[in-house]
XYZ file of C-alpha atoms in Angstrom:
376
model
C -0.780 16.655 -17.894
C -4.580 16.691 -17.664
C -5.913 13.134 -17.226
C -9.465 13.851 -16.058
C -12.151 16.499 -16.132
C -11.977 16.322 -12.343
C -9.331 17.886 -10.180
C -8.383 14.424 -8.997
C -7.074 14.382 -5.420
C -7.793 10.756 -4.522
C -4.826 8.674 -5.645
C -4.591 7.300 -2.089
C -7.990 5.726 -2.782
C -7.912 4.469 -6.348
C -5.926 6.485 -8.850
C -6.472 7.033 -12.566
C -4.550 4.479 -14.657
C -2.414 5.806 -17.531
C -3.260 4.841 -21.107
C -0.663 2.022 -21.426
C -2.241 0.252 -18.439
C -5.762 0.578 -19.812
C -4.635 -0.556 -23.273
C -2.905 -3.610 -21.821
C -5.916 -4.705 -19.790
C -8.525 -4.117 -22.495
C -6.312 -5.571 -25.201
C -5.856 -8.818 -23.330
C -9.541 -9.115 -22.486
C -10.334 -8.726 -26.173
C -7.784 -11.411 -27.013
C -9.486 -13.753 -24.557
C -12.735 -13.306 -26.487
C -10.937 -14.417 -29.646
C -9.032 -17.514 -28.502
C -10.035 -18.165 -24.885
C -8.307 -17.430 -21.601
C -5.824 -20.324 -21.600
C -4.400 -19.657 -25.052
C -4.378 -15.902 -24.497
C -2.379 -16.404 -21.297
C 0.004 -18.763 -23.079
C 0.714 -16.079 -25.683
C 1.824 -13.738 -22.883
C 3.815 -16.285 -20.888
C 7.125 -14.511 -21.478
C 5.639 -11.113 -20.583
C 4.150 -12.508 -17.376
C 7.473 -14.080 -16.424
C 9.297 -10.832 -17.187
C 6.944 -9.084 -14.764
C 8.836 -10.537 -11.800
C 11.940 -8.745 -13.002
C 10.000 -5.513 -13.516
C 8.692 -5.535 -9.955
C 12.107 -6.569 -8.649
C 13.585 -3.473 -10.290
C 10.741 -1.373 -8.895
C 11.264 -2.582 -5.309
C 15.014 -3.069 -5.465
C 14.834 -6.785 -4.687
C 15.418 -10.123 -6.430
C 12.825 -11.607 -8.814
C 12.692 -14.667 -6.544
C 11.360 -12.412 -3.785
C 8.304 -11.200 -5.754
C 4.792 -12.633 -5.704
C 1.735 -11.282 -7.514
C -1.592 -11.168 -5.667
C -5.044 -9.679 -6.126
C -4.735 -6.930 -3.488
C -2.704 -5.452 -0.667
C -5.041 -7.219 1.738
C -4.301 -10.616 0.182
C -0.579 -9.863 0.248
C -0.611 -8.771 3.877
C -2.764 -11.674 5.074
C -0.687 -14.244 3.191
C 2.485 -12.979 4.846
C 0.992 -12.505 8.307
C -0.663 -15.931 8.368
C 2.672 -17.537 7.484
C 4.448 -16.205 10.597
C 4.574 -18.950 13.277
C 3.028 -17.761 16.556
C 2.665 -19.390 19.965
C 1.266 -18.423 23.344
C 3.277 -15.601 24.882
C 4.765 -14.376 21.603
C 4.622 -10.603 21.174
C 3.209 -8.841 18.104
C 3.968 -5.129 17.952
C 1.804 -2.677 16.036
C 2.054 1.083 15.783
C -0.563 3.718 16.540
C -0.932 4.191 12.785
C -2.046 0.568 12.299
C -4.732 0.067 9.663
C -8.026 -1.538 10.629
C -7.749 -4.185 7.920
C -4.519 -5.366 9.562
C -5.622 -4.903 13.172
C -8.612 -7.242 12.913
C -6.635 -10.309 11.720
C -3.861 -9.526 14.222
C -6.326 -9.474 17.109
C -8.116 -12.591 15.890
C -4.938 -14.626 15.478
C -3.637 -13.455 18.829
C -6.828 -14.744 20.414
C -6.389 -18.084 18.631
C -2.726 -18.573 19.502
C -2.331 -16.809 22.839
C 0.057 -14.271 21.363
C 0.112 -10.778 22.864
C -0.611 -7.630 20.830
C 1.137 -4.462 21.985
C 0.881 -0.926 20.623
C 4.145 0.974 20.262
C 3.552 4.631 21.191
C 4.146 7.452 18.743
C 6.722 10.153 19.362
C 5.947 13.858 19.524
C 5.869 13.985 15.715
C 3.302 11.178 15.409
C 5.620 8.557 13.963
C 6.635 5.338 15.729
C 8.767 6.057 18.793
C 11.955 4.071 18.301
C 12.853 4.458 21.978
C 9.580 2.779 22.963
C 10.010 -0.457 21.006
C 11.169 -2.460 24.096
C 12.213 -5.522 22.137
C 13.134 -8.979 23.423
C 13.254 -12.480 21.978
C 9.505 -12.906 22.524
C 8.807 -10.346 19.798
C 8.058 -12.360 16.674
C 6.598 -9.691 14.408
C 6.430 -5.931 14.025
C 3.559 -4.768 11.815
C 4.721 -1.434 10.430
C 2.522 0.870 8.369
C 4.842 2.888 6.142
C 2.361 5.674 5.317
C -0.929 5.746 7.278
C -4.206 5.864 5.401
C -5.352 8.873 7.444
C -2.391 11.233 7.354
C 0.797 12.361 5.721
C 3.561 10.983 7.918
C 6.203 8.501 6.723
C 7.357 6.025 9.369
C 11.088 5.221 9.689
C 11.432 1.733 8.206
C 15.136 0.937 8.281
C 15.528 1.959 11.907
C 12.637 -0.257 13.016
C 13.940 -3.201 10.987
C 17.469 -2.874 12.360
C 16.125 -2.973 15.910
C 13.821 -5.901 15.125
C 16.608 -7.976 13.628
C 18.689 -7.617 16.780
C 16.175 -9.871 18.558
C 15.282 -12.044 15.560
C 11.878 -10.435 14.952
C 10.315 -10.085 11.518
C 9.038 -6.818 10.019
C 5.929 -6.845 7.827
C 5.764 -3.523 6.007
C 2.373 -2.252 4.877
C 3.402 -0.211 1.831
C -0.149 0.176 0.551
C 0.041 3.987 0.602
C 3.726 4.394 -0.262
C 4.101 2.125 -3.295
C 3.989 4.329 -6.363
C 4.511 7.669 -4.618
C 7.787 7.004 -2.771
C 10.941 5.314 -4.029
C 11.052 2.140 -1.908
C 14.413 0.891 -3.151
C 16.895 0.731 -0.309
C 14.327 0.002 2.385
C 15.048 -2.846 4.803
C 12.175 -5.165 5.758
C 11.334 -8.850 5.695
C 7.977 -8.725 3.925
C 6.221 -5.935 2.027
C 2.573 -5.792 0.988
C 1.191 -3.362 -1.575
C -1.701 -2.671 -3.924
C -1.728 -1.721 -7.579
C -4.740 0.559 -7.630
C -3.462 3.515 -5.615
C -0.315 5.544 -6.322
C 1.070 2.919 -8.702
C -1.893 3.648 -11.037
C -2.523 -0.014 -11.808
C -5.830 -1.865 -12.127
C -8.065 -2.617 -9.186
C -7.809 -6.203 -8.000
C -4.005 -6.293 -8.188
C -1.266 -6.337 -5.597
C 2.183 -7.648 -4.842
C 4.071 -9.235 -1.974
C 7.831 -9.076 -1.456
C 9.319 -11.786 0.770
C 13.056 -11.692 1.330
C 14.873 -14.886 0.379
C 16.628 -15.097 3.728
C 13.415 -15.231 5.772
C 11.256 -17.429 3.563
C 12.241 -20.660 5.319
C 10.992 -19.206 8.606
C 7.501 -18.807 7.163
C 4.738 -21.394 6.757
C 2.231 -20.369 4.047
C -1.230 -21.652 4.866
C -2.985 -21.079 1.523
C -1.239 -23.229 -1.092
C -2.392 -24.958 -4.261
C -1.045 -26.646 -7.398
C 0.694 -23.394 -8.403
C 2.455 -22.774 -5.102
C 3.253 -26.465 -4.668
C 3.708 -29.740 -6.555
C 1.878 -32.999 -5.830
C 4.811 -35.411 -5.968
C 3.140 -38.624 -4.800
C -0.210 -39.905 -3.533
C 0.555 -38.585 -0.039
C 3.476 -36.267 -0.785
C 3.952 -32.717 -1.965
C 6.668 -30.108 -2.369
C 6.271 -26.333 -2.077
C 8.032 -23.785 -4.262
C 11.303 -22.353 -2.963
C 10.633 -18.742 -3.979
C 8.078 -16.064 -3.125
C 5.621 -17.521 -5.624
C 4.717 -20.024 -2.932
C 2.398 -17.209 -1.775
C 0.592 -17.063 -5.128
C -2.527 -18.969 -6.112
C -3.042 -20.348 -9.597
C -6.177 -18.459 -10.592
C -5.819 -14.767 -11.323
C -6.855 -12.113 -13.813
C -4.155 -12.265 -16.489
C -5.356 -8.966 -17.964
C -5.071 -7.170 -14.639
C -1.681 -8.689 -13.890
C -0.388 -7.472 -17.252
C -1.842 -4.077 -16.389
C 0.025 -4.018 -13.082
C 3.279 -4.867 -14.835
C 2.587 -2.059 -17.323
C 1.970 0.353 -14.438
C 5.289 -0.548 -12.802
C 7.110 -0.127 -16.122
C 5.420 3.237 -16.609
C 6.605 4.418 -13.194
C 10.146 3.163 -13.762
C 10.332 4.930 -17.123
C 9.138 8.159 -15.549
C 11.642 7.759 -12.711
C 10.732 6.851 -9.150
C 12.766 9.761 -7.812
C 10.965 12.136 -10.178
C 7.561 10.845 -9.071
C 8.461 11.207 -5.399
C 9.627 14.787 -5.904
C 6.552 15.766 -7.931
C 4.128 14.250 -5.402
C 5.950 15.991 -2.541
C 5.678 19.300 -4.374
C 1.924 18.982 -4.918
C 1.315 17.940 -1.321
C 3.409 20.822 0.014
C 1.500 23.346 -2.114
C -1.793 21.928 -0.872
C -0.795 21.873 2.818
C 0.525 25.414 2.719
C -2.589 26.655 0.957
C -4.917 24.894 3.398
C -3.131 26.407 6.387
C -3.921 29.858 4.988
C -7.689 29.213 4.867
C -9.580 30.395 7.988
C -11.450 27.575 9.686
C -9.372 24.813 8.063
C -6.976 22.724 10.189
C -4.333 20.514 8.589
C -4.111 17.221 10.507
C -0.899 15.738 9.093
C 1.865 14.538 11.398
C 5.445 13.350 10.939
C 8.923 14.715 10.354
C 8.879 13.437 6.802
C 5.527 13.776 5.059
C 3.975 11.991 2.105
C 1.505 12.882 -0.623
C -1.488 12.341 1.676
C -2.906 15.608 3.023
C -5.628 15.520 5.685
C -7.662 18.367 7.096
C -10.882 19.337 8.835
C -13.197 22.333 8.703
C -14.539 24.118 11.773
C -17.882 24.658 10.036
C -18.452 21.838 7.539
C -18.420 18.110 8.437
C -15.919 16.051 6.481
C -18.468 13.995 4.530
C -20.424 17.078 3.552
C -17.239 18.862 2.520
C -16.251 15.894 0.341
C -19.649 15.845 -1.384
C -19.696 19.580 -1.972
C -16.209 19.462 -3.450
C -17.329 16.690 -5.785
C -20.147 18.907 -7.006
C -17.485 21.526 -7.751
C -15.319 19.060 -9.684
C -12.791 18.142 -6.982
C -12.347 14.495 -5.964
C -11.292 13.846 -2.359
C -12.363 11.256 0.200
C -12.924 10.951 3.944
C -10.926 8.811 6.360
C -12.939 7.766 9.408
C -11.925 6.530 12.834
C -12.670 2.876 12.091
C -9.776 2.619 9.658
C -7.115 3.901 12.083
C -8.835 3.689 15.445
C -5.783 3.931 17.707
C -4.422 7.079 16.108
C -7.770 8.780 15.585
C -8.879 8.071 19.162
C -5.592 9.386 20.545
C -6.040 12.610 18.590
C -9.758 12.968 19.336
C -10.772 12.783 15.666
C -13.804 11.046 14.178
C -13.068 11.808 10.530
C -10.773 13.847 8.305
C -10.930 14.911 4.680
C -8.143 13.159 2.769
C -6.646 14.666 -0.361
C -3.896 12.869 -2.267
C -2.582 14.730 -5.335
C -0.435 12.701 -7.716
C 2.179 14.073 -10.111
C -0.410 14.474 -12.871
C -2.241 17.131 -10.846
C -0.942 20.516 -11.966
C -0.014 23.371 -9.615
C -2.822 25.357 -11.237
C -5.305 22.639 -10.276
C -4.029 22.737 -6.698
C -4.781 26.448 -6.650
C -8.268 25.886 -8.048
C -8.976 23.201 -5.448
C -7.853 25.517 -2.662
C -10.150 28.257 -3.922
C -13.120 25.890 -3.880
C -12.265 24.586 -0.402
C -12.041 28.164 0.812
C -15.398 28.977 -0.753
C -17.060 26.064 1.067
C -15.301 26.761 4.361
C -16.584 30.328 4.388
């Protein structure tokens, strides 16, 4: 299934949308030029409403638990900012925490007097369940499902079960797992994801899942006339579903594209996608380990479609650029995005390859040959 002239190994960055997604986005934009944005949106009202059911099927949740956003960042911030925090409350993060989450966590801790603690990793690099040390002061565990800089998959259900014993909430960053792993059956309180990566949706799209049973414990800070109703001169009422985290203005075309991407994945089969991605990543890891001077940097008992490596001779950024010149798309993950983990492992940067199911085994072999050529 050739989708690009490139050997595209960057779906963890921004993947290549399938034709139905592109057609949906462009088609709606064209319709807006014919009748205007309001009327074009009104024509698709039923499709937009049906999108909540599509994402509910995709995540294995209820439609009332789904909110659409413009990014994983917006989803994560909306959920995090809604968690009540006071002085002395504990916020737990893992060593795989992403920089875009760490900065708001540290800032809000400084504002509220909450305490940020890093849960150590075990010998495999994933969160050490024996080191959680939970008590009733723990209000939130920020759990990165799949780190941006490596292939491990953190154990979600085990962390959530432990958190719920002390009444803590779990905010799952599923930015790098949505679209490559089947997330149905996972236990969490809130989940943030993007559309542009493994889900193959448009840029500027995302989703937030908020479980019905925890919503009353949250206090959304960004609300408007979509997330609430102005009931009197000095009175208002907020929505009683996850859409309380949505804002009124959005790109209708992109939202329709995200819904199309989720439908596309469901039709292909989430289990099929997960198996195909795992196969491509395994082929790539095994091939990289056979190349002299190349070191695979992935951790974890269970590993994802993200494959990271370094070269003894060629810096990561140079290796990325030289591969691009040879028709292979990869990227580089630097220490600033996952500072705790990268510092612990003594790494400044790694090359990150992320082959999706549309990358053929033959293309994996060609990419390995070109990496080997550069490494020599």
